[in-house]
């Protein structure tokens, strides 16, 4: 049960982090090209 809780916690934190990284990459593309 503990492992499952940790996994969901990681997913909740990773989802928004991935979106932020993608946004930063998008902005970088605009600046480079």
Backbone as CSV, one residue per row, in Angstrom:
resi,resn,N_x,N_y,N_z,CA_x,CA_y,CA_z,C_x,C_y,C_z
1,UNK,0.846,-1.208,0.000,0.000,0.000,0.000,0.882,1.259,0.000
2,UNK,1.949,1.188,0.760,2.827,2.349,0.836,3.443,2.662,-0.535
3,UNK,3.865,1.592,-1.223,4.473,1.780,-2.546,3.477,2.429,-3.504
4,UNK,2.233,1.974,-3.468,1.206,2.514,-4.362,1.006,4.010,-4.091
5,UNK,0.964,4.384,-2.814,0.756,5.785,-2.460,1.917,6.642,-2.984
6,UNK,3.129,6.114,-2.857,4.294,6.858,-3.321,4.234,7.056,-4.833
7,UNK,3.808,6.012,-5.551,3.735,6.088,-7.014,2.738,7.168,-7.441
8,UNK,1.564,7.196,-6.816,0.558,8.195,-7.182,1.094,9.588,-6.868
9,UNK,1.784,9.731,-5.735,2.352,11.020,-5.356,3.326,11.493,-6.435
10,UNK,4.160,10.563,-6.927,5.139,10.893,-7.969,4.428,11.311,-9.253
11,UNK,3.357,10.597,-9.598,2.606,10.915,-10.815,2.017,12.320,-10.715
12,UNK,1.440,12.638,-9.561,0.818,13.957,-9.369,1.868,15.056,-9.512
13,UNK,3.117,14.778,-9.057,4.168,15.791,-9.146,4.784,15.831,-10.543
14,UNK,4.868,14.658,-11.201,5.532,14.575,-12.506,4.680,15.188,-13.616
15,UNK,3.358,15.045,-13.535,2.483,15.547,-14.603,2.669,17.048,-14.831
16,UNK,2.500,17.894,-13.800,2.675,19.344,-14.008,4.121,19.691,-14.374
17,UNK,5.085,18.964,-13.805,6.497,19.235,-14.110,6.758,19.011,-15.598
18,UNK,6.198,17.937,-16.156,6.382,17.636,-17.576,5.769,18.745,-18.429
19,UNK,4.612,19.244,-18.026,3.946,20.317,-18.780,4.817,21.570,-18.772
20,UNK,5.396,21.889,-17.616,6.259,23.072,-17.507,7.483,22.911,-18.403
21,UNK,8.073,21.714,-18.405,9.258,21.462,-19.235,8.904,21.618,-20.712
22,UNK,7.749,21.085,-21.106,7.326,21.189,-22.507,7.113,22.650,-22.885
23,UNK,6.529,23.432,-21.977,6.302,24.854,-22.243,7.634,25.579,-22.404
24,UNK,8.600,25.243,-21.534,9.918,25.875,-21.613,10.586,25.521,-22.938
25,UNK,10.462,24.264,-23.363,11.048,23.840,-24.641,10.390,24.600,-25.787
26,UNK,9.076,24.786,-25.715,8.348,25.511,-26.752,8.859,26.951,-26.834
27,UNK,9.028,27.588,-25.676,9.536,28.957,-25.653,10.950,28.997,-26.222
28,UNK,11.763,27.997,-25.882,13.131,27.929,-26.399,13.135,27.846,-27.913
29,UNK,12.223,27.053,-28.477,12.129,26.928,-29.937,11.810,28.281,-30.562
30,UNK,10.914,29.033,-29.918,10.541,30.342,-30.465,11.751,31.279,-30.472
31,UNK,12.553,31.215,-29.400,13.719,32.100,-29.303,14.812,31.707,-30.292
32,UNK,15.007,30.382,-30.480,16.091,29.904,-31.350,15.735,30.124,-32.816
33,UNK,14.504,29.758,-33.210,14.131,29.847,-34.628,13.368,31.117,-34.955
